Coordinates of C-alpha atoms and ligand atoms in Angstrom, one line a residue:
M1 CA 0.0 0.0 0.0
S2 CA 1.3 3.5 -0.9
A3 CA 2.4 5.6 2.0
F4 CA 0.0 8.3 0.7
A5 CA -3.0 6.0 0.4
Q6 CA -5.1 7.8 3.0
V7 CA -4.1 11.4 2.1
A8 CA -6.7 12.1 -0.6
E9 CA -9.6 10.9 1.6
Y10 CA -8.4 13.1 4.5
S11 CA -7.7 16.0 2.2
A12 CA -11.3 15.9 0.9
K13 CA -12.4 17.0 4.4
H14 CA -10.3 20.2 4.1
P15 CA -10.9 21.7 0.6
K16 CA -8.8 24.6 -0.5
P17 CA -10.7 27.9 -1.0
S18 CA -10.5 28.3 -4.8
D19 CA -10.1 32.1 -4.7
I20 CA -7.1 32.3 -2.4
T21 CA -3.4 31.9 -3.3
F22 CA -1.3 31.1 -0.2
E23 CA 2.3 31.9 0.2
Y24 CA 4.8 30.8 2.8
G25 CA 6.1 34.3 3.7
T26 CA 8.4 35.9 6.4
A27 CA 6.7 33.9 9.1
G28 CA 5.0 31.0 7.4
F29 CA 1.4 31.3 6.1
R30 CA -0.7 34.0 7.6
T31 CA -4.2 35.2 6.7
I32 CA -7.9 35.1 7.9
G33 CA -8.0 32.1 10.3
E34 CA -11.0 30.3 8.8
T35 CA -9.5 30.2 5.3
L36 CA -6.5 28.3 6.5
E37 CA -7.9 24.9 7.2
S38 CA -6.6 23.3 4.0
T39 CA -3.2 25.0 4.4
V40 CA -2.8 23.8 8.0
F41 CA -3.9 20.3 7.0
R42 CA -1.3 20.3 4.3
A43 CA 1.4 21.8 6.6
G44 CA 0.9 18.7 8.7
L45 CA 1.6 16.5 5.7
L46 CA 4.7 18.4 4.9
A47 CA 5.9 18.4 8.5
A48 CA 5.7 14.6 8.3
L49 CA 7.8 14.5 5.1
R50 CA 10.3 16.9 6.6
S51 CA 10.7 14.7 9.6
Q52 CA 11.3 11.7 7.4
S53 CA 13.9 13.6 5.4
K54 CA 15.6 14.3 8.7
H55 CA 15.7 10.6 9.5
G56 CA 12.7 10.7 11.9
Q57 CA 13.8 13.8 13.9
V58 CA 10.9 15.8 15.4
I59 CA 9.6 18.7 13.3
G60 CA 7.4 21.4 14.9
V61 CA 4.2 23.0 13.7
M62 CA 3.0 26.2 15.3
I63 CA -0.4 27.7 14.7
T64 CA -0.3 31.4 15.4
A65 CA -0.5 34.8 13.8
S66 CA 1.7 36.6 16.3
H67 CA 0.9 40.3 16.6
N68 CA -1.7 40.3 13.9
H69 CA -5.5 40.8 14.5
E70 CA -7.3 38.0 16.3
R71 CA -9.3 37.1 13.2
D72 CA -6.0 36.2 11.5
N73 CA -4.2 33.0 12.0
G74 CA -1.1 31.3 10.6
V75 CA 1.0 28.2 10.5
K76 CA 4.7 27.7 10.3
L77 CA 7.1 24.7 10.5
V78 CA 9.9 24.5 13.0
D79 CA 13.0 22.6 11.9
S80 CA 14.8 20.0 13.9
M81 CA 17.1 22.2 16.0
G82 CA 14.2 24.5 16.8
E83 CA 15.1 26.9 14.0
M84 CA 12.9 28.2 11.2
L85 CA 12.2 25.8 8.4
Q86 CA 15.1 25.4 5.9
Q87 CA 14.4 27.9 3.1
S88 CA 14.4 25.2 0.3
W89 CA 11.3 23.7 1.8
E90 CA 9.3 26.9 1.9
G91 CA 8.6 26.5 -1.8
Y92 CA 7.2 23.0 -1.2
C93 CA 4.9 24.5 1.4
T94 CA 3.7 27.1 -1.0
D95 CA 3.2 24.5 -3.8
I96 CA 1.2 22.1 -1.6
A97 CA -0.9 24.9 -0.1
N98 CA -2.0 25.9 -3.6
A99 CA -2.7 22.4 -5.0
S100 CA -6.1 22.6 -6.5
S101 CA -7.3 19.1 -5.9
D102 CA -6.8 16.2 -3.5
S103 CA -5.0 14.1 -6.1
Q104 CA -2.7 17.0 -6.8
V105 CA -1.9 17.1 -3.0
V106 CA -0.8 13.5 -3.3
D107 CA 1.2 14.1 -6.5
I108 CA 3.1 16.9 -4.9
L109 CA 3.9 14.8 -1.8
A110 CA 5.1 12.0 -4.1
S111 CA 7.3 14.3 -6.1
I112 CA 8.8 15.9 -2.9
A113 CA 9.5 12.4 -1.5
Q114 CA 11.3 11.5 -4.7
L115 CA 13.2 14.8 -5.1
E116 CA 14.4 14.6 -1.5
G117 CA 15.1 10.9 -1.6
I118 CA 12.9 10.3 1.4
D119 CA 12.7 6.9 3.0
M120 CA 9.0 6.5 3.5
S121 CA 9.4 3.6 5.9
I122 CA 10.6 6.0 8.6
R123 CA 7.8 6.9 11.1
P124 CA 7.5 10.7 11.1
K125 CA 7.4 12.7 14.4
V126 CA 5.8 16.0 14.8
A127 CA 5.3 18.3 17.8
Y128 CA 2.6 21.0 17.6
A129 CA 1.0 23.8 19.5
R130 CA -1.1 26.9 19.1
D131 CA -1.8 30.3 20.6
T132 CA -5.0 31.6 22.1
R133 CA -6.8 32.6 18.8
P134 CA -10.5 31.6 18.4
S135 CA -9.7 29.8 15.1
G136 CA -7.0 27.7 16.8
P137 CA -9.1 24.6 17.7
L138 CA -10.5 24.4 14.1
L139 CA -7.0 24.6 12.6
Q140 CA -5.6 22.2 15.2
A141 CA -8.2 19.6 14.2
A142 CA -7.2 20.1 10.5
L143 CA -3.5 19.7 11.4
E144 CA -4.3 16.5 13.4
D145 CA -6.0 15.1 10.3
G146 CA -2.9 15.8 8.2
L147 CA -0.8 14.0 10.8
A148 CA -3.2 11.1 11.0
A149 CA -3.2 10.7 7.2
L150 CA 0.6 10.0 7.3
D151 CA 0.5 8.0 10.6
V152 CA 2.7 10.5 12.4
E153 CA 3.8 10.0 16.0
A154 CA 2.4 13.4 17.2
T155 CA 2.8 15.3 20.4
N156 CA 0.4 18.1 21.3
F157 CA 2.0 20.8 23.5
G158 CA -1.3 22.7 23.8
I159 CA -1.4 26.4 24.2
V160 CA 2.1 27.7 24.5
T161 CA 4.2 30.6 23.2
T162 CA 5.9 30.2 19.8
P163 CA 9.4 30.2 21.3
Q164 CA 8.4 27.5 23.8
L165 CA 7.5 25.2 20.9
H166 CA 10.8 25.9 19.2
Y167 CA 12.5 25.1 22.6
F168 CA 10.5 21.8 22.9
V169 CA 11.5 20.7 19.4
R170 CA 15.2 21.4 20.1
C171 CA 15.0 19.5 23.4
L172 CA 13.3 16.5 21.8
N173 CA 16.0 16.2 19.1
T174 CA 18.9 16.7 21.4
A175 CA 17.6 14.4 24.2
N176 CA 20.1 11.6 23.6
S177 CA 23.0 13.7 22.4
P178 CA 26.1 14.8 24.4
S179 CA 24.5 18.2 24.9
P180 CA 20.8 17.9 25.6
Y181 CA 19.1 21.3 25.4
G182 CA 16.7 20.7 28.3
E183 CA 13.5 18.9 29.3
P184 CA 10.8 19.2 26.7
T185 CA 8.0 20.4 29.0
E186 CA 6.7 23.7 30.2
S187 CA 8.2 23.1 33.7
G188 CA 11.5 22.1 32.0
Y189 CA 11.5 25.4 30.2
N190 CA 10.7 27.4 33.3
T191 CA 13.3 25.6 35.4
K192 CA 16.1 25.9 32.8
Y193 CA 15.6 29.6 32.2
G194 CA 14.6 30.4 35.8
Q195 CA 17.6 28.7 37.4
A196 CA 20.0 30.3 35.0
F197 CA 18.5 33.7 35.9
L198 CA 18.9 33.1 39.6
R199 CA 22.5 32.0 39.2
L200 CA 23.3 35.3 37.4
V201 CA 21.5 37.7 39.8
D202 CA 22.1 36.0 43.1
G203 CA 23.4 38.5 45.7
K204 CA 22.7 41.6 43.6
P205 CA 20.3 44.4 44.7
L206 CA 16.7 43.5 44.1
P207 CA 14.9 45.2 41.2
S208 CA 11.6 47.0 41.4
T209 CA 8.4 45.4 40.0
L210 CA 8.4 44.8 36.2
H211 CA 5.0 45.6 34.6
I212 CA 4.4 43.2 31.7
D213 CA 1.8 43.9 29.0
A214 CA 1.0 40.4 27.6
A215 CA -1.1 41.6 24.7
N216 CA -4.0 39.5 26.1
G217 CA -2.2 36.6 24.5
V218 CA -0.5 33.3 25.5
G219 CA 2.4 35.1 27.1
A220 CA 0.1 36.0 30.1
P221 CA -0.5 32.5 31.5
Q222 CA 3.0 31.4 30.5
V223 CA 4.9 34.3 32.2
R224 CA 2.8 33.7 35.4
K225 CA 4.0 30.1 35.4
L226 CA 7.6 31.3 34.8
A227 CA 7.3 33.7 37.8
D228 CA 5.9 30.9 40.0
A229 CA 8.8 28.6 39.0
I230 CA 11.4 31.3 39.7
G231 CA 9.6 32.2 43.0
S232 CA 12.0 34.9 44.0
P233 CA 11.8 38.7 44.5
Y234 CA 14.4 39.0 41.8
F235 CA 11.5 38.4 39.4
N236 CA 8.7 40.5 40.8
I237 CA 6.1 41.0 38.1
E238 CA 2.6 42.4 37.5
V239 CA 0.9 41.2 34.3
N240 CA -1.4 43.6 32.5
N241 CA -3.5 42.8 29.4
G242 CA -3.6 39.2 30.5
D243 CA -7.2 38.5 29.4
T244 CA -7.1 35.5 27.0
D245 CA -10.8 34.6 27.6
T246 CA -12.6 37.7 26.2
L247 CA -12.9 37.7 22.4
G248 CA -11.6 40.7 20.5
K249 CA -8.9 41.8 22.9
L250 CA -5.8 40.0 21.6
N251 CA -3.2 42.6 20.4
I252 CA -5.8 45.4 20.4
D253 CA -4.3 48.7 21.7
C254 CA -1.6 46.7 23.4
G255 CA 1.3 44.4 22.8
A256 CA 4.9 45.0 21.5
D257 CA 3.8 45.8 18.0
Y258 CA 1.3 48.4 19.1
V259 CA 3.8 50.0 21.5
K260 CA 6.6 50.0 18.9
S261 CA 4.4 51.3 16.0
N262 CA 2.6 53.9 18.0
Q263 CA 5.4 54.9 20.3
R264 CA 2.9 54.9 23.2
S265 CA 2.1 52.9 26.2
P266 CA -0.6 50.1 25.9
V267 CA -4.2 50.4 27.0
G268 CA -4.7 50.0 30.8
T269 CA -1.2 51.1 31.7
T270 CA -0.5 54.5 33.2
L271 CA 3.3 55.0 33.2
V272 CA 4.7 56.2 36.5
P273 CA 8.2 57.8 36.3
S274 CA 10.9 55.3 37.4
G275 CA 8.4 52.5 36.8
R276 CA 9.6 49.6 34.7
Y277 CA 7.4 48.3 31.8
C278 CA 7.6 45.9 28.9
S279 CA 5.3 44.4 26.3
F280 CA 5.1 41.0 24.6
D281 CA 3.4 40.4 21.3
G282 CA 0.5 37.9 20.9
D283 CA 2.6 34.8 20.7
A284 CA 5.4 36.1 23.0
D285 CA 8.3 36.0 20.7
R286 CA 8.8 39.8 20.7
I287 CA 9.5 42.2 23.6
V288 CA 10.1 45.9 24.0
Y289 CA 10.6 47.9 27.2
Y290 CA 9.6 51.5 27.9
Y291 CA 9.3 54.0 30.6
A292 CA 8.2 57.6 31.3
D293 CA 10.8 60.2 32.3
D294 CA 10.3 62.7 35.1
H295 CA 8.3 64.9 32.7
G296 CA 6.0 62.0 31.9
I297 CA 7.4 61.7 28.3
F298 CA 7.3 58.1 26.9
H299 CA 10.6 56.5 25.9
L300 CA 10.8 53.2 24.0
L301 CA 13.6 50.6 24.4
D302 CA 13.2 48.5 21.3
G303 CA 15.0 45.6 19.8
D304 CA 17.9 47.8 18.8
K305 CA 18.3 49.0 22.4
I306 CA 18.1 45.4 23.6
S307 CA 20.8 44.2 21.1
T308 CA 23.2 47.0 22.0
L309 CA 22.7 46.3 25.8
V310 CA 23.2 42.6 25.3
A311 CA 26.2 42.9 22.9
T312 CA 27.9 45.4 25.3
Y313 CA 27.5 43.1 28.2
L314 CA 28.7 40.0 26.3
R315 CA 31.7 41.9 24.9
D316 CA 32.7 43.0 28.4
L317 CA 32.3 39.5 29.8
V318 CA 34.4 38.0 27.0
A319 CA 37.1 40.5 27.7
A320 CA 37.0 39.8 31.5
A321 CA 37.2 36.1 30.7
G322 CA 40.5 36.8 28.9
V323 CA 39.4 35.1 25.6
T324 CA 41.1 37.3 23.0
D325 CA 40.1 35.7 19.7
L326 CA 36.3 35.7 20.4
Q327 CA 34.3 38.4 18.7
V328 CA 30.8 39.5 19.6
G329 CA 28.9 40.8 16.6
V330 CA 25.4 42.3 16.0
V331 CA 23.0 41.5 13.2
Q332 CA 20.3 44.1 12.4
T333 CA 17.8 44.8 9.6
A334 CA 17.4 48.0 7.7
Y335 CA 14.6 48.9 10.2
A336 CA 17.3 49.3 12.9
N337 CA 17.5 52.9 13.9
G338 CA 20.5 54.6 12.3
S339 CA 21.7 55.8 15.7
S340 CA 21.9 52.2 16.9
T341 CA 24.0 51.2 13.9
S342 CA 26.4 54.1 14.4
Y343 CA 26.6 53.3 18.1
I344 CA 27.5 49.7 17.5
K345 CA 30.1 50.6 14.8
D346 CA 31.6 53.8 16.2
T347 CA 31.3 53.5 20.0
L348 CA 31.2 49.8 20.7
R349 CA 33.4 49.1 17.8
L350 CA 31.7 45.7 17.1
P351 CA 31.1 44.2 13.7
T352 CA 27.5 44.6 12.5
V353 CA 25.7 43.4 9.3
F354 CA 22.3 43.9 7.8
A355 CA 20.1 41.0 7.0
K356 CA 16.8 40.9 5.2
T357 CA 13.6 41.2 7.3
G358 CA 12.5 38.1 9.1
V359 CA 14.4 36.4 11.9
K360 CA 15.4 33.4 9.8
H361 CA 17.7 35.8 7.8
L362 CA 19.1 37.4 10.9
H363 CA 19.6 33.9 12.5
H364 CA 21.7 32.7 9.5
E365 CA 23.9 35.8 9.6
A366 CA 24.4 35.5 13.4
E367 CA 25.4 31.8 13.0
K368 CA 28.5 33.1 11.1
M369 CA 29.7 35.1 14.1
S370 CA 31.5 33.8 17.2
I371 CA 28.8 35.2 19.4
G372 CA 26.1 36.8 17.4
A373 CA 23.3 39.0 18.8
Y374 CA 20.5 39.5 16.4
F375 CA 17.4 41.6 16.9
E376 CA 14.8 43.1 14.7
A377 CA 13.9 46.7 15.8
N378 CA 10.4 45.4 16.7
G379 CA 11.9 43.3 19.6
H380 CA 12.3 39.9 18.0
G381 CA 15.7 38.3 18.4
T382 CA 18.2 36.3 20.5
V383 CA 21.9 35.5 20.8
L384 CA 23.8 32.6 19.2
F385 CA 27.0 31.0 20.5
N386 CA 28.9 29.4 17.6
P387 CA 30.3 25.9 18.4
C388 CA 33.8 27.3 17.9
A389 CA 33.2 29.9 20.5
V390 CA 31.9 27.3 22.9
E391 CA 35.1 25.2 22.3
K392 CA 37.3 28.3 22.9
L393 CA 35.5 29.0 26.2
Q394 CA 35.8 25.4 27.3
A395 CA 39.5 25.5 26.6
V396 CA 40.1 28.5 28.9
R397 CA 42.0 27.8 32.2
P398 CA 41.1 30.7 34.4
A399 CA 44.1 32.3 36.1
T400 CA 42.2 34.6 38.4
P401 CA 38.8 34.4 40.3
A402 CA 37.6 37.3 38.2
Q403 CA 38.3 35.4 35.0
A404 CA 36.6 32.3 36.4
D405 CA 33.6 34.3 37.4
A406 CA 33.3 35.8 33.9
I407 CA 33.4 32.4 32.3
N408 CA 30.8 31.0 34.7
R409 CA 28.6 34.0 33.9
L410 CA 29.0 33.3 30.1
W411 CA 27.9 29.7 30.6
A412 CA 24.9 30.8 32.7
L413 CA 24.0 33.4 30.1
R414 CA 24.1 30.7 27.4
D415 CA 21.6 28.7 29.6
L416 CA 19.4 31.8 29.9
I417 CA 19.2 32.4 26.2
N418 CA 16.8 30.5 23.9
E419 CA 19.2 29.9 21.1
S420 CA 16.5 28.4 18.8
V421 CA 14.6 31.6 18.2
G422 CA 13.7 35.1 19.6
D423 CA 11.8 34.6 22.8
A424 CA 10.1 37.4 24.8
M425 CA 10.4 35.5 28.2
S426 CA 14.0 34.5 27.8
D427 CA 14.9 37.9 26.4
M428 CA 13.2 39.5 29.3
L429 CA 15.2 37.5 31.8
L430 CA 18.3 38.4 29.9
V431 CA 17.6 42.1 30.0
E432 CA 16.6 41.9 33.7
T433 CA 19.9 40.1 34.4
I434 CA 22.0 42.8 32.8
L435 CA 20.0 45.6 34.4
I436 CA 20.2 44.0 37.9
C437 CA 24.0 43.3 37.5
K438 CA 24.7 46.8 36.4
G439 CA 22.2 48.3 38.9
W440 CA 20.7 50.3 36.0
T441 CA 17.3 51.9 35.6
L442 CA 15.6 51.9 32.2
E443 CA 16.7 55.5 31.8
Q444 CA 20.3 54.7 32.4
W445 CA 20.1 51.9 29.8
D446 CA 18.5 54.4 27.4
A447 CA 21.3 56.9 27.8
A448 CA 23.7 55.0 25.5
Y449 CA 22.4 56.7 22.4
T450 CA 19.4 58.7 21.2
D451 CA 17.2 57.3 18.5
L452 CA 16.7 59.3 15.3
P453 CA 12.9 60.0 14.8
S454 CA 11.5 57.3 12.6
R455 CA 8.2 56.4 11.0
L456 CA 6.8 53.2 9.5
L457 CA 3.9 53.5 7.1
K458 CA 1.9 51.0 5.2
V459 CA 0.6 51.5 1.6
V460 CA -2.0 49.1 0.1
V461 CA -1.3 48.6 -3.6
N462 CA -2.9 46.6 -6.4
D463 CA 0.0 44.1 -6.6
R464 CA 2.7 44.1 -4.0
N465 CA 4.6 41.4 -6.0
I466 CA 5.8 44.0 -8.4
F467 CA 8.1 45.3 -5.6
K468 CA 11.5 43.8 -5.8
T469 CA 14.4 44.7 -3.6
T470 CA 18.2 44.3 -3.3
D471 CA 20.9 45.2 -0.8
A472 CA 19.2 43.7 2.3
E473 CA 15.9 45.2 1.1
Q474 CA 17.2 48.8 1.2
K475 CA 16.9 49.5 -2.5
L476 CA 14.1 48.8 -5.0
T477 CA 14.9 47.3 -8.3
S478 CA 11.2 47.3 -9.4
P479 CA 9.0 49.1 -10.1
L480 CA 11.5 50.8 -12.4
G481 CA 12.3 54.4 -11.5
L482 CA 10.7 54.4 -8.1
Q483 CA 14.1 54.0 -6.2
G484 CA 15.3 57.2 -8.0
V485 CA 12.3 59.1 -6.6
V486 CA 13.0 57.7 -3.1
D487 CA 16.7 58.7 -3.4
S488 CA 15.8 62.3 -4.5
L489 CA 13.4 62.7 -1.6
V490 CA 15.9 61.3 1.0
A491 CA 18.6 63.7 -0.3
K492 CA 16.4 66.7 0.9
F493 CA 16.6 65.8 4.6
P494 CA 19.6 65.9 7.0
K495 CA 20.3 62.3 8.2
G496 CA 17.5 61.2 5.9
R497 CA 17.1 57.5 5.2
S498 CA 14.1 55.7 3.7
F499 CA 13.3 52.4 2.0
V500 CA 10.4 50.5 0.6
R501 CA 9.7 46.8 0.6
P502 CA 6.7 44.5 0.2
S503 CA 5.5 43.0 3.5
G504 CA 5.9 39.2 3.8
T505 CA 3.0 38.9 6.3
E506 CA 0.4 41.4 5.1
D507 CA -0.9 42.4 1.7
A508 CA 0.8 45.8 1.8
V509 CA 4.0 47.7 1.1
R510 CA 6.0 49.1 4.0
V511 CA 7.7 52.5 3.9
Y512 CA 10.3 53.3 6.5
A513 CA 11.9 56.7 7.0
E514 CA 14.1 58.4 9.6
A515 CA 15.7 61.9 9.7
A516 CA 17.2 64.3 12.1
T517 CA 13.9 65.8 13.3
R518 CA 10.4 64.5 13.8
S519 CA 9.0 66.9 11.3
D520 CA 11.6 66.0 8.6
C521 CA 11.1 62.3 9.3
D522 CA 7.3 62.5 8.9
Q523 CA 7.6 64.7 5.7
L524 CA 10.0 62.2 4.2
A525 CA 7.9 59.1 5.2
Y526 CA 4.7 60.6 3.7
A527 CA 6.4 61.9 0.6
V528 CA 7.8 58.4 -0.1
A529 CA 4.5 56.7 0.7
G530 CA 2.8 59.1 -1.6
A531 CA 5.2 58.4 -4.4
V532 CA 4.6 54.6 -3.9
F533 CA 0.9 55.2 -4.0
D534 CA 1.0 57.3 -7.1
K535 CA 3.5 55.3 -9.1
A536 CA 2.8 51.8 -8.1
G537 CA -1.0 51.3 -8.1
G538 CA -2.0 52.6 -4.7
R539 CA -5.4 51.4 -3.5
G540 CA -7.9 53.1 -1.1
D541 CA -6.9 56.4 0.6
R542 CA -3.6 58.1 -0.5
P543 CA -1.3 58.2 2.6
A544 CA -2.3 61.4 4.4
E545 CA 0.1 64.3 3.8
F546 CA 1.9 65.4 7.0
L547 CA 0.8 68.8 7.9
Ligands
NG1_1 P1 6.8 42.0 7.2 O1 5.3 42.0 7.2 O2 7.4 41.1 6.2 O3 7.3 43.4 7.3 C1 6.8 41.6 9.9 C2 7.9 42.4 10.6 C3 9.1 41.5 10.6 C4 8.9 40.1 11.2 C5 7.6 39.5 10.6 C6 7.2 38.2 11.3 C7 8.5 44.8 10.6 C8 8.7 46.0 9.8 N1 8.2 43.6 9.9 O4 7.2 41.3 8.6 O5 10.2 42.1 11.2 O6 8.8 40.2 12.6 O7 6.5 40.4 10.6 O8 6.3 38.4 12.4 O9 8.4 44.8 11.8
ZN2 ZN1 5.2 37.1 17.4

């Protein structure tokens, strides 16, 4: 009997909407939740094949649409070390999601199996989870049908954060290796990160309460469990926007994306000077911090501020450990504030590179560094320790107590960091550790450099696929002539910078601009957005001119 014998029958239960073309974008598939049943079912089939191609290692499937509206949902595959799906498989995902019939689904599976030389006798293993969205149960059922159709050994991790699922996958696949990542359970996760945190802050002065805006998403129950597991005044938190039961609240007027995009505090939070605040996004893989100064003015500490804080701390520890040939580097995207890039290059004197948008691109660049900190400005990122760096640290024979302490701290930091993917909870503990160790307030952290005013706009166009970019998405190669217009607008503003790229998660084009003053920045942003609208088929309202 063919390995795909049951697929057509199961597939018939989850027909593809004929009017939608799906694309595996920056963060997997993402669109209106109810339309994704066939796609999630088929993602389950592909996860099974991917597992077989990896000789039976566990592959993850996460059902989430992150910071997007509650009516949206999405699905993405997690590769065997907990990292994003290998890029060459993204095309397979798109192909199978768009197969127009059940028999075509089977044909595509058969051709992938042949192309990848897959041994179909291997029993596939898949771990899956979802966030709190209302369409989650429906999509989970579709996924389970996909897994049943290929007789997958499946593990349901329930409702967890996206990075927790990445962690579980990595733990499962390293369980019998010389360096197991951890225990693949929620309590294993909380124990690993919680214990590392306590090792690092032990004996330091206690911090004040951290107010966490959990975007009314899965981060709320999970961070409460983390706090219970840590059970120490070093992690004294108050969770706001933690309502996952009431429909219509997820990510609305709250969460990391709202705070970053609007540069204001979330609903239900009144900032008190010297108070400490942070926001997760809906699936808790992003985090930003913020505070109000003595005049009540809001200040954001975004992904750029986190990466510079972390890179500085790691650089100093590596120096204190006496390891000379170990370089800390930083990976950013073009959305990084220009001031942060100058600060990394000119003040910290650390190597920095730009990657395309989407953490998978940053992750790959960071892998090339000895210790690579990567963060998107929106607060999504982590730190990677290259195996060569680990070997070098293992080889050090400390000559002084200070050196031994620095090395111990580096090991503890490595345990504190979720190396598989950006993780709001692990990143939060990392930031908390550094602030506690330095005895810093958020204002002191913020003092390293001052952000240039920036603006991110969205333009809806007839066809965003005509937008093609180069140079880490900083230049347009299509539509022809548009980049010239952007360049001429940028040239008018001191410290001006602007670029245009198609979104990978929404049907829109994004326009980013920064300049020396708020007014210049807004003028530039709206001028570029207007040019995009006029010259590339803008739809709906023309971006409002800045007055
Ligand atoms: P797109 O829609 O491709 O810009 C957005 C974010 C990315 C990344 C993904 C995945 C911005 C400007 N873009 O991608 O950084 O986080 O969502 O969630 O923040
Ligand atoms: Zn997210």
